[in-house]
Tab-separated table of C-alpha atoms in Angstrom:
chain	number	residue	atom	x	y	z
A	1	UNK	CA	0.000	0.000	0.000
A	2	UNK	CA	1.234	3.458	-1.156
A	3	UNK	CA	2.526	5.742	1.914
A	4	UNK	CA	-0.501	8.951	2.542
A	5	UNK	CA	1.683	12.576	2.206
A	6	UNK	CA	1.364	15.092	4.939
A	7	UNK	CA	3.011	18.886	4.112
A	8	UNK	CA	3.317	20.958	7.558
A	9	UNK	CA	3.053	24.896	6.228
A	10	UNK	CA	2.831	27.746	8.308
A	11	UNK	CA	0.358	30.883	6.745
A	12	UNK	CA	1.949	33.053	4.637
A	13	UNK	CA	2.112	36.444	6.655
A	14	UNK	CA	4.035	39.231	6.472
A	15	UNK	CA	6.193	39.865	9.153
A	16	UNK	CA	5.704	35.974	10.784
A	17	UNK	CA	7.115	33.973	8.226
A	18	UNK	CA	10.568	32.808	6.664
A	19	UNK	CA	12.246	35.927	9.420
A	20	UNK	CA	15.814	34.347	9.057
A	21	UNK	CA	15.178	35.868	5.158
A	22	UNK	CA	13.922	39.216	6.537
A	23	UNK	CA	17.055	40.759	6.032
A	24	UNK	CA	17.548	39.559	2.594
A	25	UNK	CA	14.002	39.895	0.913
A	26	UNK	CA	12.020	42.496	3.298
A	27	UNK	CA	9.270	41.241	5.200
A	28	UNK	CA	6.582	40.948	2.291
A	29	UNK	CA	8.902	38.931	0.016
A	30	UNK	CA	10.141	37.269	2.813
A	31	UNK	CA	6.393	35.830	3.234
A	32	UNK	CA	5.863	35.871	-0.587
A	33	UNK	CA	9.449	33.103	-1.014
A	34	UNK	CA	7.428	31.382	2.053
A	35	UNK	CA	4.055	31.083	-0.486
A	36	UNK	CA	5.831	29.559	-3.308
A	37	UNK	CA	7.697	27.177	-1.192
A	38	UNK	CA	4.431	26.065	-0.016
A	39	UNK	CA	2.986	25.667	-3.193
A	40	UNK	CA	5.871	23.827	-4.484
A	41	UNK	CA	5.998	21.100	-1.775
A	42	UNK	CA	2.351	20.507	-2.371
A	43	UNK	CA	2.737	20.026	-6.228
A	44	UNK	CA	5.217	17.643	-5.330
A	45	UNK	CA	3.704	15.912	-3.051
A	46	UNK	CA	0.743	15.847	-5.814
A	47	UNK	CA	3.022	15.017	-8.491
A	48	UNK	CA	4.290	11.888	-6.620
A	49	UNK	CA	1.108	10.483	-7.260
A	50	UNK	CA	1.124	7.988	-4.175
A	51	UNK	CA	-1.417	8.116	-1.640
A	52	UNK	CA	-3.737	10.713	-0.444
A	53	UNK	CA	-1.944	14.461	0.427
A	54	UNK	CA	-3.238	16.517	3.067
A	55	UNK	CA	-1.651	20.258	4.300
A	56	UNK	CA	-1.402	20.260	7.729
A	57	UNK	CA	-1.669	24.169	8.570
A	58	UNK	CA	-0.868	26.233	11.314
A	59	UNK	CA	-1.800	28.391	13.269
A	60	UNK	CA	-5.219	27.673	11.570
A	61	UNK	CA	-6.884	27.110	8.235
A	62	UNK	CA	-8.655	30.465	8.350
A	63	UNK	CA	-5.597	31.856	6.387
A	64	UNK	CA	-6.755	33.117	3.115
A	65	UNK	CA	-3.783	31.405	1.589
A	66	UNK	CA	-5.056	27.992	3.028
A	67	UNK	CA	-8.675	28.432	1.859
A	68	UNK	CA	-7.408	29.167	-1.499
A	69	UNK	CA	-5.699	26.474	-1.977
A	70	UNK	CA	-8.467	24.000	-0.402
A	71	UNK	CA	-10.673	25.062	-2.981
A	72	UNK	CA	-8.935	25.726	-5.829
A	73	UNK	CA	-6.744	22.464	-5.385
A	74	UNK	CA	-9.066	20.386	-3.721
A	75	UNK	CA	-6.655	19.052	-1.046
A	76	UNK	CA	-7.479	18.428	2.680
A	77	UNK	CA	-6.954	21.065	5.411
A	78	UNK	CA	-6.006	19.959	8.841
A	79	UNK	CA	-4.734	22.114	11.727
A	80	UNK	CA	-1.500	20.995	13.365
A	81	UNK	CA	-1.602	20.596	17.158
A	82	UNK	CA	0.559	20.391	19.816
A	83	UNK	CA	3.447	22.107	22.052
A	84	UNK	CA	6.338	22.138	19.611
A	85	UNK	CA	7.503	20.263	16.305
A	86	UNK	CA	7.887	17.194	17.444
A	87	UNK	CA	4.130	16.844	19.189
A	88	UNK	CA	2.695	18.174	16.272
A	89	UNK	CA	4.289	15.647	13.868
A	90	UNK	CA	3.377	12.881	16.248
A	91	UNK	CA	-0.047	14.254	16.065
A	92	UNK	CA	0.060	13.664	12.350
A	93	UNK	CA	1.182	10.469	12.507
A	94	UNK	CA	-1.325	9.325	15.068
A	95	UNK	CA	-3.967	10.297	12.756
A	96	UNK	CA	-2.991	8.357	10.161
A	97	UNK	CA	-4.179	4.777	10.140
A	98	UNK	CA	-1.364	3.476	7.821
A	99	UNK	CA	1.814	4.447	6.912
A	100	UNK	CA	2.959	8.537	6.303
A	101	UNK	CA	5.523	10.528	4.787
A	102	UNK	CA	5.864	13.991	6.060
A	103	UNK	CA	7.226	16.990	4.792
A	104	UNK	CA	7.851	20.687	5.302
A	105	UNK	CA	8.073	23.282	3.099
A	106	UNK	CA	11.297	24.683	3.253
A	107	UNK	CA	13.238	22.159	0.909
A	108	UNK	CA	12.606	23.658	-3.133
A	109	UNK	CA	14.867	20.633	-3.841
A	110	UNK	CA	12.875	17.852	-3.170
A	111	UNK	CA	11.445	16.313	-5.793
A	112	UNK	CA	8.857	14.118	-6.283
A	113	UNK	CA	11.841	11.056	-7.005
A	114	UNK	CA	12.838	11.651	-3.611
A	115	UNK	CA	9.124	11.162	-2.184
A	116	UNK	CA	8.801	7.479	-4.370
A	117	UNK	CA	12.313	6.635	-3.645
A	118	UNK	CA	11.096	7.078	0.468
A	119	UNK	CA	7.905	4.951	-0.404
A	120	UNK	CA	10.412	2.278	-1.708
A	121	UNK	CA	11.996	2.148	1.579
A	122	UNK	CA	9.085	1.904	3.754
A	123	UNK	CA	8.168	-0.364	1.998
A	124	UNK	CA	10.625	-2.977	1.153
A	125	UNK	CA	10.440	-6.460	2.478
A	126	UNK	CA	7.762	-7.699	5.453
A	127	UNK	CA	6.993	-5.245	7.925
A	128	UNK	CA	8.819	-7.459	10.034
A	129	UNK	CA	11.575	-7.595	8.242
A	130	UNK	CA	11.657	-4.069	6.463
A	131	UNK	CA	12.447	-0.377	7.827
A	132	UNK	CA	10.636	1.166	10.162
A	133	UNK	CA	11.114	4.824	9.379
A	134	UNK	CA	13.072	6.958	6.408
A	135	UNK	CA	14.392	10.110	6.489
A	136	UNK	CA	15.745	12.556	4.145
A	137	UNK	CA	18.462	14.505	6.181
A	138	UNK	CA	19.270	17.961	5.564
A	139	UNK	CA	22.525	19.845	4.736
A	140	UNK	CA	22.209	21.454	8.037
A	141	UNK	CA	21.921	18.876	10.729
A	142	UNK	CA	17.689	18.134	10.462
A	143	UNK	CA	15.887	16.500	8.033
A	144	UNK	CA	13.314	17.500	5.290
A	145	UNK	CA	11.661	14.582	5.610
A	146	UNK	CA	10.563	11.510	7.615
A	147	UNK	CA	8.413	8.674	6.771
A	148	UNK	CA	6.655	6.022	9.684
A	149	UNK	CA	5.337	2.715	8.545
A	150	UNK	CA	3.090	3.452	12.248
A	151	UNK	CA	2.862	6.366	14.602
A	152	UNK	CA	6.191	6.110	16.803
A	153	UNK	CA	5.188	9.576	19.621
A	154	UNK	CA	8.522	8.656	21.596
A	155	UNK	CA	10.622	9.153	18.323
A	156	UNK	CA	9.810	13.183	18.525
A	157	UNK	CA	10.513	13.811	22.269
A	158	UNK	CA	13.622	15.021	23.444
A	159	UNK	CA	15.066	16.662	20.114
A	160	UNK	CA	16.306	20.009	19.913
A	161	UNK	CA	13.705	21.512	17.305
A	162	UNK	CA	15.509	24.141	15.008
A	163	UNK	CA	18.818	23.204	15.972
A	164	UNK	CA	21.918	21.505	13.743
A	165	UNK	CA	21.540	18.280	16.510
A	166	UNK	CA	18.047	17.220	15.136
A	167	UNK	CA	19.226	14.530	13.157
A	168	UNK	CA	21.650	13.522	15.392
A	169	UNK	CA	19.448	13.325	18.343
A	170	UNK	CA	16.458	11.731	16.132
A	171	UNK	CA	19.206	8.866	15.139
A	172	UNK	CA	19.742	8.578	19.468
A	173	UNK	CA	15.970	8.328	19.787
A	174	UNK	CA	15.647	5.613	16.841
A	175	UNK	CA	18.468	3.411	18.526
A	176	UNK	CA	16.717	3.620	22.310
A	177	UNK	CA	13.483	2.705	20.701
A	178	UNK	CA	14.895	-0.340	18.393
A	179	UNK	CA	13.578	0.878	15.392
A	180	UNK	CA	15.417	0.290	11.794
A	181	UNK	CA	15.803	2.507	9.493
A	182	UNK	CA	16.918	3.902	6.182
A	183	UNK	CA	18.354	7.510	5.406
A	184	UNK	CA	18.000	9.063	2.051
A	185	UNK	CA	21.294	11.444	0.371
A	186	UNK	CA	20.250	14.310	2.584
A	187	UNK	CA	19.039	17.745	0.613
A	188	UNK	CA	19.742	21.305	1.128
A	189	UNK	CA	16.758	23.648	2.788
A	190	UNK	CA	16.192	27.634	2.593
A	191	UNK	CA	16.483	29.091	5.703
A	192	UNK	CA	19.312	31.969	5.740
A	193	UNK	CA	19.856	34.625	3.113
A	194	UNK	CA	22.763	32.424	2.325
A	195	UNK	CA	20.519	29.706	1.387
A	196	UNK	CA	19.171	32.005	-1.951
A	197	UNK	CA	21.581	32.171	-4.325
A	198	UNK	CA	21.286	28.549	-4.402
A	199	UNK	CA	17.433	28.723	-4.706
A	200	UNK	CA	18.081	31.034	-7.612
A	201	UNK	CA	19.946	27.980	-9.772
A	202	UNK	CA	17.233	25.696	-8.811
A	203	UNK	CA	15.412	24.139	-12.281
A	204	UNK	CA	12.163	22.902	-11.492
A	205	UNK	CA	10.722	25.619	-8.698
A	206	UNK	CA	7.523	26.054	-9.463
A	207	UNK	CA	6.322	29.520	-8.712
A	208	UNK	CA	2.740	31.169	-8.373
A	209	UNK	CA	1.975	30.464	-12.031
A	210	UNK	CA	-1.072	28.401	-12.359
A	211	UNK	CA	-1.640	27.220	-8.800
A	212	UNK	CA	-3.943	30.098	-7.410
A	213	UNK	CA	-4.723	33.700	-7.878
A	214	UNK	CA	-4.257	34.047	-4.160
A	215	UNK	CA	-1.499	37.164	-3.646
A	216	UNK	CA	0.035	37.954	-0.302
């Protein structure tokens, strides 16, 4: 059975979201990079043509942005919950009844390859036999995405959220709970002004263009 797709976006608004780019972009194109990132994880999570994709928003759905995209691309809303990152991923993955691949937004590199080749490894061999979880690392010590054959809550607690020891501590928490697993090459993300020259070379980043005629 083909893994469901969850994308974790925050709302697009001006002065609360990508503020590491702030500097770089201003706060309005700050939050307008943050709405095409969004829309390009979500048309490739679509484009990966697995199982079912849902957008997992926060703080709430009311977001224009959100509503625009729930009707005009006819994919599920649900609201994240929970204390920090980790409680609201295990939230996700306690709502789904088989297995998940989750993603943020903040990796235009991803590709819809990467989300099949993740698929592959949850599912290869038995479930007894097979991997547990998958991750896709990231180029700065966390991980774009991860990938539960069954919700695993103890596998999000005591991780530094934000920090360059995510993966590292997420690798400690695997181990203590005796899970197997499989890492992907790891990708690069778009946090810093740094980050954007690279963004600029990227083929294949979909932009506003055809999506929705929602505007910042």
């Amino acid at each position: 059975m083909l893994p469901a797709l969850a994308v974790f976006a925050r709302a697009p608004q001006v002065g609360a979201a990508k503020t590491r780019l702030i500097p770089a972009l201003g706060a309005a194109g700050a939050a307008r990079l943050h709405r095409r990132l969004t829309l390009h994880a979500l048309a490739v999570a679509r484009r990966a043509a697995l199982g079912s994709v849902t957008l997992w928003v926060a703080p709430d759905g009311r977001h224009r942005f959100f509503r625009a995209l729930r009707d005009c691309c006819r994919v599920e809303l649900r609201e994240q919950v929970g204390a920090d990152l980790g409680a609201r991923m295990a939230a996700a993955f306690a709502a789904q009844a088989g297995s998940l691949l989750l993603i943020g937004t903040d990796c235009p590199a991803l590709q819809a390859e990467h989300l099949a080749a993740a698929a592959r490894a949850l599912g290869e061999e038995s479930p007894e036999e097979g991997n547990d979880a998958v991750f896709i690392p990231a180029e700065d010590g966390g991980y774009v995405l991860v990938g539960l054959r069954c919700p695993q809550p103890g596998l999000f607690t005591g991780v530094d959220w934000g920090s360059e020891r995510v993966m590292l501590q997420t690798r400690q928490r695997l181990l203590a709970l005796g899970l197997r697993w499989r890492e992907l090459p790891p990708l690069w993300d778009v946090d810093r002004p740094a980050d954007l020259p690279r963004l600029a070379t990227l083929r294949g980043f979909t932009g506003d263009r055809g999506a929705t005629r929602e505007r910042v």
